[in-house]
Tab-separated table of C-alpha atoms and ligand atoms in Angstrom:
chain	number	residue	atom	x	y	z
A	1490	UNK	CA	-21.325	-36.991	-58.693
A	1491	UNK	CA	-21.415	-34.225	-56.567
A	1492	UNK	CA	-19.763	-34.116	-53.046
A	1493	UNK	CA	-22.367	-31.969	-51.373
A	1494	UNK	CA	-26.546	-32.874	-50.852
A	1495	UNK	CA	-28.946	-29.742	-50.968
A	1496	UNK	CA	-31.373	-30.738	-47.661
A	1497	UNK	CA	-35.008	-30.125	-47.690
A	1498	UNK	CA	-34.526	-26.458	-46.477
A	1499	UNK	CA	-31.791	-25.646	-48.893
A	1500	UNK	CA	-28.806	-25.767	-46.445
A	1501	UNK	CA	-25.552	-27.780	-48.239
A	1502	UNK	CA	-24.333	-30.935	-46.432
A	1503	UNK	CA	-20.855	-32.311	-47.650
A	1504	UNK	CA	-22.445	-35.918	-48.329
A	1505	UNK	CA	-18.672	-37.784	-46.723
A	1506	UNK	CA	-18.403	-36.979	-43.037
A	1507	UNK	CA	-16.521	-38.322	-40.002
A	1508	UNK	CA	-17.978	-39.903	-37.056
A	1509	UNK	CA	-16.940	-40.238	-34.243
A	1510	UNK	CA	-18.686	-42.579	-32.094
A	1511	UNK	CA	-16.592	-45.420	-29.429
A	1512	UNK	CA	-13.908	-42.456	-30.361
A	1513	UNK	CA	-12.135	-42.105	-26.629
A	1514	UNK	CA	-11.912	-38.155	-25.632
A	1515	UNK	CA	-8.606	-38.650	-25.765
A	1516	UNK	CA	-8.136	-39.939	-29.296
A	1517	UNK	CA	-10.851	-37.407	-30.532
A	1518	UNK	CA	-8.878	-34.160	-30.864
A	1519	UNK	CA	-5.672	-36.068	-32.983
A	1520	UNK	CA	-8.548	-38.184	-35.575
A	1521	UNK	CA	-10.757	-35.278	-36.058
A	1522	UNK	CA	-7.413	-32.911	-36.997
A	1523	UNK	CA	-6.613	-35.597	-39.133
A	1524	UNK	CA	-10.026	-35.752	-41.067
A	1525	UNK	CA	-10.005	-32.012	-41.339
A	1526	UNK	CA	-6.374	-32.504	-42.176
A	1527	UNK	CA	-7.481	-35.279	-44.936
A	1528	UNK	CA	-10.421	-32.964	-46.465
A	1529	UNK	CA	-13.353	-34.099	-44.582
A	1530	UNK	CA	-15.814	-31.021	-43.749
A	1531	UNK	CA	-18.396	-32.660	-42.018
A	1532	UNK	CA	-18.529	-34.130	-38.686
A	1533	UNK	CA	-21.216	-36.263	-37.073
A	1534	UNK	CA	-20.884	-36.358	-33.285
A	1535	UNK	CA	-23.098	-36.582	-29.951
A	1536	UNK	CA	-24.016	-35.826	-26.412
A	1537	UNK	CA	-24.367	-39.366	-25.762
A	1538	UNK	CA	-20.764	-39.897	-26.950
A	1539	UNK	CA	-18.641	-37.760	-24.267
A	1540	UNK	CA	-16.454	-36.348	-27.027
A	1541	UNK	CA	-18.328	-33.076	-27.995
A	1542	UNK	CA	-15.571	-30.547	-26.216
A	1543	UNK	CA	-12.497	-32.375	-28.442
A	1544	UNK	CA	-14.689	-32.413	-31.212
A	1545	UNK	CA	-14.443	-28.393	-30.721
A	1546	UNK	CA	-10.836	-28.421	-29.575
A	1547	UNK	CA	-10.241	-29.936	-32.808
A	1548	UNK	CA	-12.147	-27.819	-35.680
A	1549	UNK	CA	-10.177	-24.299	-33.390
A	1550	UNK	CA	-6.835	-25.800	-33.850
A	1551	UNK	CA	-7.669	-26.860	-37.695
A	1552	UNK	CA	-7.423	-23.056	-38.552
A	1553	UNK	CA	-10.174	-23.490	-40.781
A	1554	UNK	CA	-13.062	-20.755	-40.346
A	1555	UNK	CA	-16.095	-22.185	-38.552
A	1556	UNK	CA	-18.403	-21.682	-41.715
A	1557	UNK	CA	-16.264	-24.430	-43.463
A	1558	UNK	CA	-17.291	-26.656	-40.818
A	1559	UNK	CA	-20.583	-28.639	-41.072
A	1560	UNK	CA	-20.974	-29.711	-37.399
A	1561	UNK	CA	-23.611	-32.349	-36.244
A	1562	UNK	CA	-24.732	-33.569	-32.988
A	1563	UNK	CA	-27.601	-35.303	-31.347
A	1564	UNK	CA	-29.680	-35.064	-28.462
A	1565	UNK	CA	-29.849	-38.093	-26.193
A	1566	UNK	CA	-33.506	-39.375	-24.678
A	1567	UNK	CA	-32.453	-38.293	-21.107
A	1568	UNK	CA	-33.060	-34.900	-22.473
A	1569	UNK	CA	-36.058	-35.319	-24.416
A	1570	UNK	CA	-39.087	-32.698	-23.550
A	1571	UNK	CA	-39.263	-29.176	-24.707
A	1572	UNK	CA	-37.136	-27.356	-22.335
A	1573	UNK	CA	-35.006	-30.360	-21.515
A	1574	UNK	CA	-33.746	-30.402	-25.270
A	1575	UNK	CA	-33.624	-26.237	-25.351
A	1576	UNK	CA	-30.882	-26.766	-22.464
A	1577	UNK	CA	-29.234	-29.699	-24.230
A	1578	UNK	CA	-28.634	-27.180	-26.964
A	1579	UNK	CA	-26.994	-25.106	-24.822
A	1580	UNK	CA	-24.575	-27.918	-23.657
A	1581	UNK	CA	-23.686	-28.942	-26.942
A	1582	UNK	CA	-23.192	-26.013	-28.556
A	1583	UNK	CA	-21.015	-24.468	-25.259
A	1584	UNK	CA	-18.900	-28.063	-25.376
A	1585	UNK	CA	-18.363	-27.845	-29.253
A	1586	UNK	CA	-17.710	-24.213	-28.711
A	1587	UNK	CA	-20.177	-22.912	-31.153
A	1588	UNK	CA	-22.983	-20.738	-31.100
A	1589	UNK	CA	-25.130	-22.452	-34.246
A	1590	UNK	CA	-24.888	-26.100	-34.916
A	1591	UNK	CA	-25.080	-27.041	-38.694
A	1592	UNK	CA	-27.526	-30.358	-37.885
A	1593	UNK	CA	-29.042	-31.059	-34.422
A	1594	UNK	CA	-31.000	-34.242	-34.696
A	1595	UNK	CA	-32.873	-36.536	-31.886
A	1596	UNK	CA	-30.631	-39.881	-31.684
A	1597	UNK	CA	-33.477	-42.365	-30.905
A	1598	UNK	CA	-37.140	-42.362	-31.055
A	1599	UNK	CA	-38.149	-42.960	-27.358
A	1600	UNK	CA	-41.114	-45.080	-28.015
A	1601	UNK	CA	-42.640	-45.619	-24.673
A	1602	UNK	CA	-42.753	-41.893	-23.873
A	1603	UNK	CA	-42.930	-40.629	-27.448
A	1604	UNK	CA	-44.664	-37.450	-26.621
A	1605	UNK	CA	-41.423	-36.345	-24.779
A	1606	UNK	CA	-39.653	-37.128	-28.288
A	1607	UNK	CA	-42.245	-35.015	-30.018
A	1608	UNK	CA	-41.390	-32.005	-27.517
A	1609	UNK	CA	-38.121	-32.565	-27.881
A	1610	UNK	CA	-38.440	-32.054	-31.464
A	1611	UNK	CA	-40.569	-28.834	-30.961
A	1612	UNK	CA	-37.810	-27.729	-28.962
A	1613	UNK	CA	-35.476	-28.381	-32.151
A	1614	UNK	CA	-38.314	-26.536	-34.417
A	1615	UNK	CA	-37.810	-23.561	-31.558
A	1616	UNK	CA	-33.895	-23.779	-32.499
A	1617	UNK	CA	-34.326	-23.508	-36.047
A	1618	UNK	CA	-36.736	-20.872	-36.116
A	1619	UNK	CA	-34.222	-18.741	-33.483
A	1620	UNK	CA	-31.175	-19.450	-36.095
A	1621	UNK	CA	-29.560	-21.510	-33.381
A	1622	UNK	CA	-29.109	-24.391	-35.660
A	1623	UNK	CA	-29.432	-24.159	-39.576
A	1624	UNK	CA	-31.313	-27.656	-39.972
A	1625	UNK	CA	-32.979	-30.181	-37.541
A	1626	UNK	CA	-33.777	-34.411	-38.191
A	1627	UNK	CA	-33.607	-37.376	-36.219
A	1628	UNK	CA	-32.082	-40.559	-35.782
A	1629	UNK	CA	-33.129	-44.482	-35.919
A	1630	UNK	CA	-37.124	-43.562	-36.571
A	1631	UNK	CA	-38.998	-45.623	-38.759
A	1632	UNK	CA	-41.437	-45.498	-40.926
A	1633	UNK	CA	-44.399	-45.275	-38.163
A	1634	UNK	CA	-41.987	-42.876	-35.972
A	1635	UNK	CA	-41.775	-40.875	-38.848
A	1636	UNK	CA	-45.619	-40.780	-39.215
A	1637	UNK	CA	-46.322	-40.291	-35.648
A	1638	UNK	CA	-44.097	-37.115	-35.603
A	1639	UNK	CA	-45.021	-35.276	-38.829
A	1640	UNK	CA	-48.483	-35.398	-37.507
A	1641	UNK	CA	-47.778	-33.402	-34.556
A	1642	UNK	CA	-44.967	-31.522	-35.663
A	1643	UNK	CA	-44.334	-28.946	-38.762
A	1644	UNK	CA	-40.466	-28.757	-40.002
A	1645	UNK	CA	-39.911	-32.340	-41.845
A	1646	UNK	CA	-36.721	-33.246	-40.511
A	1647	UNK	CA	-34.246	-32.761	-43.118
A	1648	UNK	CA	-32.334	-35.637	-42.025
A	1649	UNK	CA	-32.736	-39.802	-40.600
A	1650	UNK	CA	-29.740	-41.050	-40.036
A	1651	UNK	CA	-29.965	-44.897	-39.339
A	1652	UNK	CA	-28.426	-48.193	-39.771
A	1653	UNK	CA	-27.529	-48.723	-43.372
A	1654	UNK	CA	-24.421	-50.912	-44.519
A	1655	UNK	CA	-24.802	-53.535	-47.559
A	1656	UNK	CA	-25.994	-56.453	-44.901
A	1657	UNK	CA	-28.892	-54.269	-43.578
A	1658	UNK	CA	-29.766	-51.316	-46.128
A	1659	UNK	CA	-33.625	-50.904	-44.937
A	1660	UNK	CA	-34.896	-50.212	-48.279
A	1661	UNK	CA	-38.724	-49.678	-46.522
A	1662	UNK	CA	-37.037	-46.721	-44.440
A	1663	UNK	CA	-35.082	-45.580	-47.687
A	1664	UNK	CA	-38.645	-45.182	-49.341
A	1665	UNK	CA	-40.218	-43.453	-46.560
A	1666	UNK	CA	-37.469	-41.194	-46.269
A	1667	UNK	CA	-36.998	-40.200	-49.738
A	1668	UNK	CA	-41.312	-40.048	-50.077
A	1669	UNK	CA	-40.731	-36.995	-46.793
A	1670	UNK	CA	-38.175	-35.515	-48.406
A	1671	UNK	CA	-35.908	-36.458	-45.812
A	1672	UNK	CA	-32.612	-37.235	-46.457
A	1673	UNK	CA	-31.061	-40.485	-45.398
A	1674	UNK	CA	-28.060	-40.520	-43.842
A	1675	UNK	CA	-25.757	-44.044	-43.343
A	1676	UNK	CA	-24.557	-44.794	-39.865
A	1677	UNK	CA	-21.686	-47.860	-39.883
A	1678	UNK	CA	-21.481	-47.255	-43.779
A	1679	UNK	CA	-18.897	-49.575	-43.817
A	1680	UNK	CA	-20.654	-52.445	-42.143
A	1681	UNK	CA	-18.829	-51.469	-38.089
A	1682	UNK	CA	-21.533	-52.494	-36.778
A	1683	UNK	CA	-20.922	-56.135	-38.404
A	1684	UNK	CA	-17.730	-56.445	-37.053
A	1685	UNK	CA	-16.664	-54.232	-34.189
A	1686	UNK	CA	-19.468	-56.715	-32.104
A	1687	UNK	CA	-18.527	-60.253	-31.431
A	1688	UNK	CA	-19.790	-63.205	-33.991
A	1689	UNK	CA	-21.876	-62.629	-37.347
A	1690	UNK	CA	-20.246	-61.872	-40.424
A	1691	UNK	CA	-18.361	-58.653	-41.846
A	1692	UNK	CA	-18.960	-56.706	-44.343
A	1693	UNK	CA	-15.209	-56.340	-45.114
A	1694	UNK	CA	-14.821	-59.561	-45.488
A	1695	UNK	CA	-17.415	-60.016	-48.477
A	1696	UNK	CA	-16.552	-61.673	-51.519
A	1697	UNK	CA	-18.537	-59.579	-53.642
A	1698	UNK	CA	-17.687	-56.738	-52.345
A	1699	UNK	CA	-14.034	-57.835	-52.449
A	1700	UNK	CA	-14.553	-58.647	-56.116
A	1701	UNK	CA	-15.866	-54.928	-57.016
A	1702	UNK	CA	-13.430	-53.372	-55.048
A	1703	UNK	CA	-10.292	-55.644	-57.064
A	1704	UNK	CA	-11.765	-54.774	-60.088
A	1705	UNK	CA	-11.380	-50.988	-59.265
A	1706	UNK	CA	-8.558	-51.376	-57.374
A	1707	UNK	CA	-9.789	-50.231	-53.882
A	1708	UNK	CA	-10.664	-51.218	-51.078
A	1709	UNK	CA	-13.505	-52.587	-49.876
A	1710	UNK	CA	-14.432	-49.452	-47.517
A	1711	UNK	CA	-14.436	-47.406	-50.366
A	1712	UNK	CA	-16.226	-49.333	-52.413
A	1713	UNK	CA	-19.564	-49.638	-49.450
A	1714	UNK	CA	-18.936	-45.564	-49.215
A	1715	UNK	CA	-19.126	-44.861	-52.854
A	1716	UNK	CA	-22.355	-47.002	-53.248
A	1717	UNK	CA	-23.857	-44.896	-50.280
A	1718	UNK	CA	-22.645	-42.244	-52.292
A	1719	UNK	CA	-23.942	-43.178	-55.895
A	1720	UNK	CA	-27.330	-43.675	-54.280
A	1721	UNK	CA	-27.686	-40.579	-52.677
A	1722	UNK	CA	-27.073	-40.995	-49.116
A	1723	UNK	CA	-24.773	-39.410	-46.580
A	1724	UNK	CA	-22.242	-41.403	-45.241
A	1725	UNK	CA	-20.166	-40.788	-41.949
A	1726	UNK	CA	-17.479	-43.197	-41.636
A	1727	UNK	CA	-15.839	-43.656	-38.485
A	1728	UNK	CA	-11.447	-44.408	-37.787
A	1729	UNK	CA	-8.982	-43.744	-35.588
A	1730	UNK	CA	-6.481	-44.918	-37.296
A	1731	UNK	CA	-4.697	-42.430	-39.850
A	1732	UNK	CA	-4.257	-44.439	-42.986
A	1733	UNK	CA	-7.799	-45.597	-43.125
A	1734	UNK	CA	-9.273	-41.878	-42.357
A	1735	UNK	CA	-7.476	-40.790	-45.589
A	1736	UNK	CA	-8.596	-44.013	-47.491
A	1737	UNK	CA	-12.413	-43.350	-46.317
A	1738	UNK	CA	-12.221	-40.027	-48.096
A	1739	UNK	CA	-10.477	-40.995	-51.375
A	1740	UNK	CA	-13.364	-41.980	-53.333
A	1741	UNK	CA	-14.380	-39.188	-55.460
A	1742	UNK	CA	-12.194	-40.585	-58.063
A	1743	UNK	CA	-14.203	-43.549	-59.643
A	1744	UNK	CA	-17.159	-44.734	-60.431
A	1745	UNK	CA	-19.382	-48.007	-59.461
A	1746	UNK	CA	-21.405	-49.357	-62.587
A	1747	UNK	CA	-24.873	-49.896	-62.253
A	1748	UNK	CA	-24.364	-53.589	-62.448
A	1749	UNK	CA	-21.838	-53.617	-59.210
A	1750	UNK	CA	-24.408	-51.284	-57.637
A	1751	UNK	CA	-27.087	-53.667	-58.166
A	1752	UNK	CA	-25.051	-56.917	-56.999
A	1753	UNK	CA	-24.439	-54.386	-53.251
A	1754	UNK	CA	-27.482	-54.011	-53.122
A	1755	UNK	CA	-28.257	-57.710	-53.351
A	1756	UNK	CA	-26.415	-58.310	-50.513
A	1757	UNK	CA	-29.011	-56.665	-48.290
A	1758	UNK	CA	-30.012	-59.447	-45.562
A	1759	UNK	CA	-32.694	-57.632	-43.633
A	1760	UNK	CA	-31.350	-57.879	-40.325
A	1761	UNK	CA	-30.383	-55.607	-38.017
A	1762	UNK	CA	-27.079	-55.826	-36.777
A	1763	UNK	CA	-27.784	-52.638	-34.577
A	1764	UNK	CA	-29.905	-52.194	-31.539
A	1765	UNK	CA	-33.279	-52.092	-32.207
A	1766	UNK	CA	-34.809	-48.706	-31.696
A	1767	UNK	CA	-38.321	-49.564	-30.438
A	1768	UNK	CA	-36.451	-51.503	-27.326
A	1769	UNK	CA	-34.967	-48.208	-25.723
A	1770	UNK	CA	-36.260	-46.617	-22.367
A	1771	UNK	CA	-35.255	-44.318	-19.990
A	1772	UNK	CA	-34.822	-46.802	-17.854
A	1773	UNK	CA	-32.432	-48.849	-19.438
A	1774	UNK	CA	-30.408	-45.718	-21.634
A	1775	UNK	CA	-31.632	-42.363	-19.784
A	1776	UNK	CA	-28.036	-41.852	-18.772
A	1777	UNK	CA	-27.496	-37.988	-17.996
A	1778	UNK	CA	-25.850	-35.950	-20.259
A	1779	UNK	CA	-23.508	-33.800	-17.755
A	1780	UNK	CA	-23.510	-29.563	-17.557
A	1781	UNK	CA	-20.982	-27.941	-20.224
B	2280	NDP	P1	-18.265	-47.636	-39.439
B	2280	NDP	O1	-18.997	-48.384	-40.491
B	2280	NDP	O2	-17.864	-46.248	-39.705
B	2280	NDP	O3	-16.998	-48.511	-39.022
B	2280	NDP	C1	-16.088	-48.089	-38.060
B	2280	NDP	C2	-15.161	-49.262	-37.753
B	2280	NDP	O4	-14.466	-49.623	-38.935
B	2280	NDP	C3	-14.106	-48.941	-36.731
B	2280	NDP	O5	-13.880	-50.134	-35.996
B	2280	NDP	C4	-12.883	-48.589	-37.587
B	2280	NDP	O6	-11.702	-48.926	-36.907
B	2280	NDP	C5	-13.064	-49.485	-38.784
B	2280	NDP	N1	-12.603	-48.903	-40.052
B	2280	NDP	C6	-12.759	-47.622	-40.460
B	2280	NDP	N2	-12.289	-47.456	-41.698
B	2280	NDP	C7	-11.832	-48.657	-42.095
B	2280	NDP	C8	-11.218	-49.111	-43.280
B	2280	NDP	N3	-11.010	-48.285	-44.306
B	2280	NDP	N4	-10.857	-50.428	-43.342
B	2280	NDP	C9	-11.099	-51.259	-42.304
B	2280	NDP	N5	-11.674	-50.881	-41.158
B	2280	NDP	C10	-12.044	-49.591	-41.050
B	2280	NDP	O7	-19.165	-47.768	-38.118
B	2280	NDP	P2	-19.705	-46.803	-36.964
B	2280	NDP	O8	-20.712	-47.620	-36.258
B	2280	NDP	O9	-18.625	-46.183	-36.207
B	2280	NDP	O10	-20.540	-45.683	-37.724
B	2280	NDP	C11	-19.978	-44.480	-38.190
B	2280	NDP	C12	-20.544	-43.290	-37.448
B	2280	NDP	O11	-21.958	-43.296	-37.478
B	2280	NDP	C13	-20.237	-43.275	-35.949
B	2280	NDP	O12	-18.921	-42.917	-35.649
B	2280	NDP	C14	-21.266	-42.278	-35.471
B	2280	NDP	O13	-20.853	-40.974	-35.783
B	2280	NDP	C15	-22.474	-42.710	-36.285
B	2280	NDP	N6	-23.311	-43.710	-35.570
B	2280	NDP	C16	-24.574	-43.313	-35.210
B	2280	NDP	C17	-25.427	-44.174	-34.562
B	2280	NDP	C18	-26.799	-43.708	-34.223
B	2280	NDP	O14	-27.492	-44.390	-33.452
B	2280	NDP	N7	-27.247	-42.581	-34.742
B	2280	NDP	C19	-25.022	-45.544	-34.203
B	2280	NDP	C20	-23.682	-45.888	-34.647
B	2280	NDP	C21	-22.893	-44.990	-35.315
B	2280	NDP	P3	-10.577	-47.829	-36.417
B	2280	NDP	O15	-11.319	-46.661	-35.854
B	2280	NDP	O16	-9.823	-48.610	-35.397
B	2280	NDP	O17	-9.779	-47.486	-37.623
């Protein structure tokens, strides 16, 4: 299997990457050294998540060259419209410290006001045509977001990154995805999502899962990332905490069989654990996104 995906547009995206949402500023600059540190080469960050300047401070002090660096960040709904998401460009790339992001994508379909989400994406279409960013997608649309914005747009986002951990693997957005050519991307790969909020159960904690992962002798995180993996999508595991970072990338080294693939994917229960992206508004999310 390889370790990097081709996206529709031909740019290379190192399929493991590190995420770093609910990462505190202050803990940002010492976990994303260590997943540099580790061998991660990808890192999935945003406006939204107030940690875009140590996300910088930490890929400068790596001593790696930027080109080594696959850097992706989002644009939050407060500023969605053309020139609104021009400037939040700007703010990104001046708090990353960059001048061309790898991936910009929109985080959220806005539904209520989607024609500010379709200039927002123009805006990102603008970006990629300038060289400002080397590939543009989006974040929690489905199918019929999808469909509403290919009609009025013209770059096919090369990306969706959305909700996808064994408990919730939304095979209907998987197929309309893959039948755009867009690549799917896992956020909470390793089931967060199912345990970081109160009640419900955890993917961690699966039996299954627990089984496969004994029979390999890994862990259980590995085992969710590698079946992201052996299916294709890009994963972006999130930690803090240095021992799991380096177990989250160790799983080039084996193999799921198709059977143990299969039983994951069984475990699919069709609920979202997530928020659900049709509820967001302005109203209720529109937080600002301050100057760089
Ligand atoms: P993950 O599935 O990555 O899980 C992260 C949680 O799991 C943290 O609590 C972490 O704790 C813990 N953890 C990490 N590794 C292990 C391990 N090996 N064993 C046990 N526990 C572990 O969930 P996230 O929701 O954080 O998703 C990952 C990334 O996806 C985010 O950081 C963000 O970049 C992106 N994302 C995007 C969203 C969107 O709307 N587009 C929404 C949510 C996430 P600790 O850190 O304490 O080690």
């Amino acid at each position: 299997m390889t370790t990097h995906l081709t996206l529709n547009n031909g740019v290379e995206l190192p399929a493991l990457g590190f995420g770093v949402f609910q990462t505190a500023p202050a803990e940002t600059v010492v976990a994303v050294e260590a997943a540099l540190r580790t061998g991660y080469r990808h890192i999935d960050t945003a406006a939204a998540y107030g940690n875009e300047r140590e996300v910088g401070e930490a890929i400068r002090r790596s001593g790696l060259d930027r080109s080594e660096i696959f850097v992706e960040t989002k644009v939050w709904i407060s500023d969605y419209g053309y020139d609104a998401a021009l400037h939040a460009f700007e703010k990104s790339a001046a708090k990353l410290g960059v001048g061309q992001l790898d991936l910009l994508i929109l985080h959220q379909p806005l539904p209520t006001d989607f024609h500010l989400t379709i200039d927002a994406y123009r805006a990102l279409e603008q970006l990629l045509a300038d060289g400002k960013v080397r590939a543009i997608g989006v974040s929690n649309f489905m199918r019929e977001n999808l469909d509403e914005l290919l009609g009025a747009t013209s770059v096919v986002p090369a990306v969706n990154q959305i909700e996808i951990h064994p408990y919730f693997a939304q095979r209907d957005v998987l197929a309309a995805d893959a039948e755009r050519g867009i690549l799917s991307q896992a956020w909470s790969p390793i089931g967060g999502i199912t345990f970081y909020r109160t009640g419900g159960t955890s993917t961690l904690d699966d039996p299954t899962i627990a089984g496969i992962a004994a029979a390999h002798g890994k862990t259980a995180a590995q085992v969710m990332l590698r079946w992201h993996l052996q299916e294709g999508r890009s994963a972006i595991p999130k930690s803090v905490t240095p021992h799991r970072i380096e177990e989250n990338f160790d799983v080039f080294g084996f193999e799921l069989t198709e059977a143990e693939l299969r039983a994951i994917d069984a475990l699919d229960e069709g609920v979202r654990r997530g928020p659900e992206p049709a509820s967001l508004t302005l109203e209720t999310a529109g937080f600002k996104i301050p100057e760089a």
